[in-house]
Tab-separated table of C-alpha atoms and ligand atoms in Angstrom:
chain	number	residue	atom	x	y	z
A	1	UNK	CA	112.820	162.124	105.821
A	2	UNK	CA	109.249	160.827	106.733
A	3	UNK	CA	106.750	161.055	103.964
A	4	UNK	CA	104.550	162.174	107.020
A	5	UNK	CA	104.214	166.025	108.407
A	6	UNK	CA	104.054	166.436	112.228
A	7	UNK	CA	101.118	168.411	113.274
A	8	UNK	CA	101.324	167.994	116.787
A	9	UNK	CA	103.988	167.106	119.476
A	10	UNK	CA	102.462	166.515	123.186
A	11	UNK	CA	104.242	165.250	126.335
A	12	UNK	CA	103.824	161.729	125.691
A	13	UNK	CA	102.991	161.485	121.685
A	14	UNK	CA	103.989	162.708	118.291
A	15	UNK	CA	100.735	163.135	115.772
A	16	UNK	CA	101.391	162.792	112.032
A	17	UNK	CA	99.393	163.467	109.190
A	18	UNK	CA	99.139	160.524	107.048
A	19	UNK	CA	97.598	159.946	103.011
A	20	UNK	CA	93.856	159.742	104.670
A	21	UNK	CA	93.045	163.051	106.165
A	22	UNK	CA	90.554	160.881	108.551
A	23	UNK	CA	93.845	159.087	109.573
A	24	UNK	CA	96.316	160.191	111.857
A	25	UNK	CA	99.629	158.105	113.383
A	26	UNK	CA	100.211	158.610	116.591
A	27	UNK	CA	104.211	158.082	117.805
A	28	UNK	CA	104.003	157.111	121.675
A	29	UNK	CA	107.550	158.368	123.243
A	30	UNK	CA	110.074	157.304	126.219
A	31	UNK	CA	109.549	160.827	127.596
A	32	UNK	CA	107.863	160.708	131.088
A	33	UNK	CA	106.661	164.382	132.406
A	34	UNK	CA	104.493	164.237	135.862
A	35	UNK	CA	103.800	167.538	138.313
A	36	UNK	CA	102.237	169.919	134.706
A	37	UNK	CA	105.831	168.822	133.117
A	38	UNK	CA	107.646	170.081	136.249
A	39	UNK	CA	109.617	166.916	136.000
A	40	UNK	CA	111.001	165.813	132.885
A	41	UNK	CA	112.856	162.391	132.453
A	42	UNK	CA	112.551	159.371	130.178
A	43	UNK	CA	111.313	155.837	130.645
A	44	UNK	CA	113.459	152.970	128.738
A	45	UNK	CA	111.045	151.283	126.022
A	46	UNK	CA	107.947	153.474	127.111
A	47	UNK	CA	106.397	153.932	124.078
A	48	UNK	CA	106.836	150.839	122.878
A	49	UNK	CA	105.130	149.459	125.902
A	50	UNK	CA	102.225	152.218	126.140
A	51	UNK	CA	101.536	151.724	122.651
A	52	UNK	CA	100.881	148.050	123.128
A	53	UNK	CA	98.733	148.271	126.100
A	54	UNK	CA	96.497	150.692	124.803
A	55	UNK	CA	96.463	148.675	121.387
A	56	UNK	CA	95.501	145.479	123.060
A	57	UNK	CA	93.360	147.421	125.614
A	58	UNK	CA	91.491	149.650	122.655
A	59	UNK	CA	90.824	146.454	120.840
A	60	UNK	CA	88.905	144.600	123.945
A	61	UNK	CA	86.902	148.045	124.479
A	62	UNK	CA	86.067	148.139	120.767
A	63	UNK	CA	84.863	144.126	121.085
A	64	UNK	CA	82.457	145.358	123.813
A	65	UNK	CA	81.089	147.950	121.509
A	66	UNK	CA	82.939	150.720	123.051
A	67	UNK	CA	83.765	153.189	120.054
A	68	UNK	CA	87.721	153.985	120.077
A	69	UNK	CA	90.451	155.973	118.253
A	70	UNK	CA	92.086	152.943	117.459
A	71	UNK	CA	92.928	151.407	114.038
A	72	UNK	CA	95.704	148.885	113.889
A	73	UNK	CA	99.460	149.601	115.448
A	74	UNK	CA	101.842	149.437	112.243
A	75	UNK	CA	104.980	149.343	114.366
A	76	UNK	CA	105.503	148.668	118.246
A	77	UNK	CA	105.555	152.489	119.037
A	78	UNK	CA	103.173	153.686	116.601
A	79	UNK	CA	99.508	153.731	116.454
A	80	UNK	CA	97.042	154.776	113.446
A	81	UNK	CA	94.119	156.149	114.637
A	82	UNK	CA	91.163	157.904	113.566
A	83	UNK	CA	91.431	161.772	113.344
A	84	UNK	CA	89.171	163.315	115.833
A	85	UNK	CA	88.481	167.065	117.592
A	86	UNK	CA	89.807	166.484	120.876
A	87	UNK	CA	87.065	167.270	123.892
A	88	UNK	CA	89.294	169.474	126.012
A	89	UNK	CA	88.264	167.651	129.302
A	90	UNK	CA	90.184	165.163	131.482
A	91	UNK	CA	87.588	162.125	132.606
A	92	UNK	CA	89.074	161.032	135.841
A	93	UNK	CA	87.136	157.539	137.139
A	94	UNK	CA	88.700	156.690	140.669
A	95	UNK	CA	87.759	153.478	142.741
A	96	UNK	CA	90.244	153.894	145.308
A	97	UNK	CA	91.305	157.447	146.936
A	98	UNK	CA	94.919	158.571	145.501
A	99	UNK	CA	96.927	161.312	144.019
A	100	UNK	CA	94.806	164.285	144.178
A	101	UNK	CA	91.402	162.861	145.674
A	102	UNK	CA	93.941	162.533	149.028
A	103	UNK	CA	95.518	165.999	148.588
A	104	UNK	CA	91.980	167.839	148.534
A	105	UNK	CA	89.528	166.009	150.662
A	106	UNK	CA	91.950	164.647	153.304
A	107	UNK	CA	90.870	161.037	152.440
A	108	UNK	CA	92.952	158.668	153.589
A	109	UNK	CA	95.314	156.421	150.201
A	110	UNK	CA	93.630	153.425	149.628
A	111	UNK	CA	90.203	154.133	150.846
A	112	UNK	CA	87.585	152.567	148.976
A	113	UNK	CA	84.973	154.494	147.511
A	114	UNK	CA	81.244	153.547	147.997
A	115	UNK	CA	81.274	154.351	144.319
A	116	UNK	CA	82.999	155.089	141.548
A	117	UNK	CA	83.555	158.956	141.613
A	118	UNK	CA	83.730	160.556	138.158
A	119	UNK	CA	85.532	164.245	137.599
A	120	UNK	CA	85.928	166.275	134.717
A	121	UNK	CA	89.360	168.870	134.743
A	122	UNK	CA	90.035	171.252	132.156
A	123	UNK	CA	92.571	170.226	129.879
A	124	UNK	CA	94.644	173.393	129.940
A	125	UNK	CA	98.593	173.026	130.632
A	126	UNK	CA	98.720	177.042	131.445
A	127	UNK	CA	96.123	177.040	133.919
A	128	UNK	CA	97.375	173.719	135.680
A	129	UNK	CA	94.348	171.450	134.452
A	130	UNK	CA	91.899	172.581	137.218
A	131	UNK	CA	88.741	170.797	138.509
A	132	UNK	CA	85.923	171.611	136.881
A	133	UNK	CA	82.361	171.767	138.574
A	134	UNK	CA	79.552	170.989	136.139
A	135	UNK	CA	78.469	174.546	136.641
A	136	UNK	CA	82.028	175.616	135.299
A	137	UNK	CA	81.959	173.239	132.503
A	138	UNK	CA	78.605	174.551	131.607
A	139	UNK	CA	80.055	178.380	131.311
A	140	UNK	CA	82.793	176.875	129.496
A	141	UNK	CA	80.958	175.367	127.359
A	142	UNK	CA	83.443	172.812	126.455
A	143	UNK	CA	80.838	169.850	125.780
A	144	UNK	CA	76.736	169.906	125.873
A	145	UNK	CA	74.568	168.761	128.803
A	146	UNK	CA	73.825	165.785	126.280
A	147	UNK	CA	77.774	165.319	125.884
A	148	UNK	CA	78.388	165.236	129.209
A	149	UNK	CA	75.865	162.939	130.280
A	150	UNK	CA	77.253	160.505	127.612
A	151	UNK	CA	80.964	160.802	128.702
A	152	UNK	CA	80.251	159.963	131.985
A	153	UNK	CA	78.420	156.797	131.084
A	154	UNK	CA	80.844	155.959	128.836
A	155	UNK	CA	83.140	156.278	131.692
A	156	UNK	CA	81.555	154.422	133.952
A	157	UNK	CA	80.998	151.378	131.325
A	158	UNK	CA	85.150	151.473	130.086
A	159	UNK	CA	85.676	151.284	134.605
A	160	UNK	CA	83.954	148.271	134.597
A	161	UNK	CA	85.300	146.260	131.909
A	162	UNK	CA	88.805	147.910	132.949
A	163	UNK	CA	88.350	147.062	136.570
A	164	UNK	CA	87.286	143.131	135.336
A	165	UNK	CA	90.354	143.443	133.250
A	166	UNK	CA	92.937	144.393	135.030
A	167	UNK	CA	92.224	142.081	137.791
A	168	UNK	CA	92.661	139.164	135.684
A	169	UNK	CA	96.272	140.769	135.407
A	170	UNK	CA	96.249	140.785	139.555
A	171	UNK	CA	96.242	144.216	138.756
A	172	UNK	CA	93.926	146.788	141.445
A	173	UNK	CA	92.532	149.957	139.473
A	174	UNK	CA	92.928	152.534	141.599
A	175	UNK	CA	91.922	155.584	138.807
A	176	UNK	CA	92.530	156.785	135.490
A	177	UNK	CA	92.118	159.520	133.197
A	178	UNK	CA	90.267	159.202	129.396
A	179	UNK	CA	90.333	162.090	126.705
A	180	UNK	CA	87.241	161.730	124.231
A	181	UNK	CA	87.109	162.852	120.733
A	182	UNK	CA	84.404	163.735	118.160
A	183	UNK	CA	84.386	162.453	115.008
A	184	UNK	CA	83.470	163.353	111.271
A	185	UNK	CA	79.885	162.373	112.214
A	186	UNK	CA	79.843	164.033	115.415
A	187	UNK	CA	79.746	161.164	117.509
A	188	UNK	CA	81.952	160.852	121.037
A	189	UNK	CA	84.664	158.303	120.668
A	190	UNK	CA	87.415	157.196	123.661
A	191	UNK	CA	91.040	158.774	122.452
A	192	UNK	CA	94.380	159.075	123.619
A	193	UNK	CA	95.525	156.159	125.993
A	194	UNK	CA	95.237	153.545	128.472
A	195	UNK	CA	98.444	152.759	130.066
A	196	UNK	CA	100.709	152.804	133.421
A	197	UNK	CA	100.741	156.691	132.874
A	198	UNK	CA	97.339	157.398	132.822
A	199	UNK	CA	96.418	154.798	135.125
A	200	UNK	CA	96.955	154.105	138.776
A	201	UNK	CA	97.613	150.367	139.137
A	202	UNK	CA	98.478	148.194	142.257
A	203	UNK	CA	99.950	144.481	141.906
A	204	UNK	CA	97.224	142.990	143.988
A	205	UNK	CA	98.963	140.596	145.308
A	206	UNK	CA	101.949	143.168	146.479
A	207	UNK	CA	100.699	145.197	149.903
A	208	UNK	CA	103.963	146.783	150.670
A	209	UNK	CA	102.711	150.600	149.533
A	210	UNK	CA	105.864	150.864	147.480
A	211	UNK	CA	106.795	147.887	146.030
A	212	UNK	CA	102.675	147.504	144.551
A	213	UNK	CA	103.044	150.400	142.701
A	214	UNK	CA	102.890	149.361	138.914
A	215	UNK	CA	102.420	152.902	137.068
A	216	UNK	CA	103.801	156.484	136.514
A	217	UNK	CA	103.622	157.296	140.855
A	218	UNK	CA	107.114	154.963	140.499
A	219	UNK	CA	108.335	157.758	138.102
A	220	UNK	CA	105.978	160.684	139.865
A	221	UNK	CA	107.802	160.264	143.479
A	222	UNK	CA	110.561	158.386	142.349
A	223	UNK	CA	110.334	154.215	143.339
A	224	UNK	CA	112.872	153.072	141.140
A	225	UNK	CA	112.669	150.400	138.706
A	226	UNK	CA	110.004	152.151	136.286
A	227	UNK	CA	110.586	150.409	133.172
A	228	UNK	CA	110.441	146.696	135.010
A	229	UNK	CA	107.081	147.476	136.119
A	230	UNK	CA	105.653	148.795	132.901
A	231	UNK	CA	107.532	145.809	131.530
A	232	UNK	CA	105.587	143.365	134.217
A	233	UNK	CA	102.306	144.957	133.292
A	234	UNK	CA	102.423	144.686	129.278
A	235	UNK	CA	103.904	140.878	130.034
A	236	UNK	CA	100.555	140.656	132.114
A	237	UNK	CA	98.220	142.287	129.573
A	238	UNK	CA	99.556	140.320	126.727
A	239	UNK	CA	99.250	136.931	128.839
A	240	UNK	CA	95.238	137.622	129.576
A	241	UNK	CA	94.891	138.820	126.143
A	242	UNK	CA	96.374	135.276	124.345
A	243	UNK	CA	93.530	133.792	126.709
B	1	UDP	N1	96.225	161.549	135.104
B	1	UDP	C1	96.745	161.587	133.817
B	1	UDP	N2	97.134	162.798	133.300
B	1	UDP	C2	97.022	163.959	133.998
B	1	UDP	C3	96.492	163.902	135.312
B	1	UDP	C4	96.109	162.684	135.828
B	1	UDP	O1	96.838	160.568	133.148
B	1	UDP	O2	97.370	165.029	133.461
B	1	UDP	C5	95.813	160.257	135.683
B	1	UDP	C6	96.751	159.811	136.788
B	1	UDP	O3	97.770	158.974	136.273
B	1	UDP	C7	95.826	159.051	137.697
B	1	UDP	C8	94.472	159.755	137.522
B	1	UDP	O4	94.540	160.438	136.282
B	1	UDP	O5	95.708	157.711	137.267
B	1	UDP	C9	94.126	160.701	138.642
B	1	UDP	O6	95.173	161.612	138.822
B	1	UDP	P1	95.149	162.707	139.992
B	1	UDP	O7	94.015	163.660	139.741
B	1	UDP	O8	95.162	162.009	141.296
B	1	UDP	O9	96.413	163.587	139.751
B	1	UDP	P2	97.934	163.313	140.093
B	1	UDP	O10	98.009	162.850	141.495
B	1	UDP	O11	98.351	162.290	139.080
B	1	UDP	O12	98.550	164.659	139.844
């Protein structure tokens, strides 16, 4: 029996108390869920994989001075982090129109934006994670006018460095999503994960719309061969990392 009691059980993670109360592991599963857990399946070796990127990943932020969740990894699927209040938001950054940016505005899939656009959704699995406007947030009142001016240049800094980063993978970042945290003191720290499900990523070199594909839209609308390309992009993360 683990020495450790679950407190929490998401789509994609198991959290664990640990010894330290300001220490939580995190247990990153194979489950895949896409469409507000519509569709349910599992991904060979995802958590594994996910753990690792976002380890490697959380460690380059962190060297950049961008303040993290993350501690160390103690085994391949697991990851200690620091306990934090969870922000309920969803920080979308998108570079390149996809996913839902197409759906509502009509934009055409891989248009490029002038500039990165920034969005904030509520982080609510019974109301479908809407789109918030900052009016909305406001009446909410799910993070200060303070808060949210931080989190969105704390966005905008973790796009850049990710943008730099995946392309010395040959990876394109299309968007992704970050969850923020406070912690003991108060202060905003990046949480959950950065991987191939919370990240649209295109092999750059790939321009058959299928076949460049490199994240969770394989799994989303059904491309085949999801675990090879989470496989390909840990192989690439770890080779630019080593550098
Ligand atoms: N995303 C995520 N979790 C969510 C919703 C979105 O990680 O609950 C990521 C998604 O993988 C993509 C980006 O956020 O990289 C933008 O997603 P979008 O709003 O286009 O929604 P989707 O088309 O994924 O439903």
């Amino acid at each position: 029996m683990s020495i450790y009691s679950k407190i929490y059980e998401g789509k994609a993670k198991i959290l664990y108390n640990t010894a330290d109360p300001e220490i939580l592991l995190a247990d990153f599963k194979d489950d895949a869920t896409a469409f507000n857990a519509q569709k349910r399946g599992t991904i060979d070796n995802k958590g594994v994989i996910n753990c690792q990127i976002s380890s490697h990943i959380y460690q380059a932020l962190e060297k950049q001075g961008i303040r993290t969740h993350f501690i160390d990894s103690p085994a391949p699927q697991q990851m200690r982090v620091k306990a934090v209040k969870i922000i309920p938001l969803e920080v979308v950054v998108r570079n390149i129109a996809a996913g839902s940016l197409c759906q509502q505005t009509g934009l055409e899939l891989g248009t490029i934006l002038a500039k990165p656009l920034v969005e904030f959704y509520y982080k609510n699995d019974e109301l479908g994670d809407p789109l918030l406007t900052s009016d909305r947030l406001e009446l909410l009142q799910l993070a200060t006018k303070e808060q949210v001016k931080e989190i969105i240049n704390l966005a905008l800094k973790i796009n850049e460095f990710l943008k730099d980063f995946w392309n010395k993978c040959s990876i394109t970042l299309i968007d992704f999503k970050l969850e923020f945290g406070l912690d003991t003191q108060q202060q905003i720290i990046l949480a959950d994960e950065i991987s191939p499900d919370t990240c649209r990523l295109w092999d750059t070199s790939q321009k058959d719309p299928n076949l460049r594909v490199m994240d969770k839209d394989r799994f989303r609308k059904d491309l085949g061969n999801v675990e090879n390309a989470y496989q390909e992009v840990l192989q690439r993360v770890l080779a630019v990392c080593k550098l």
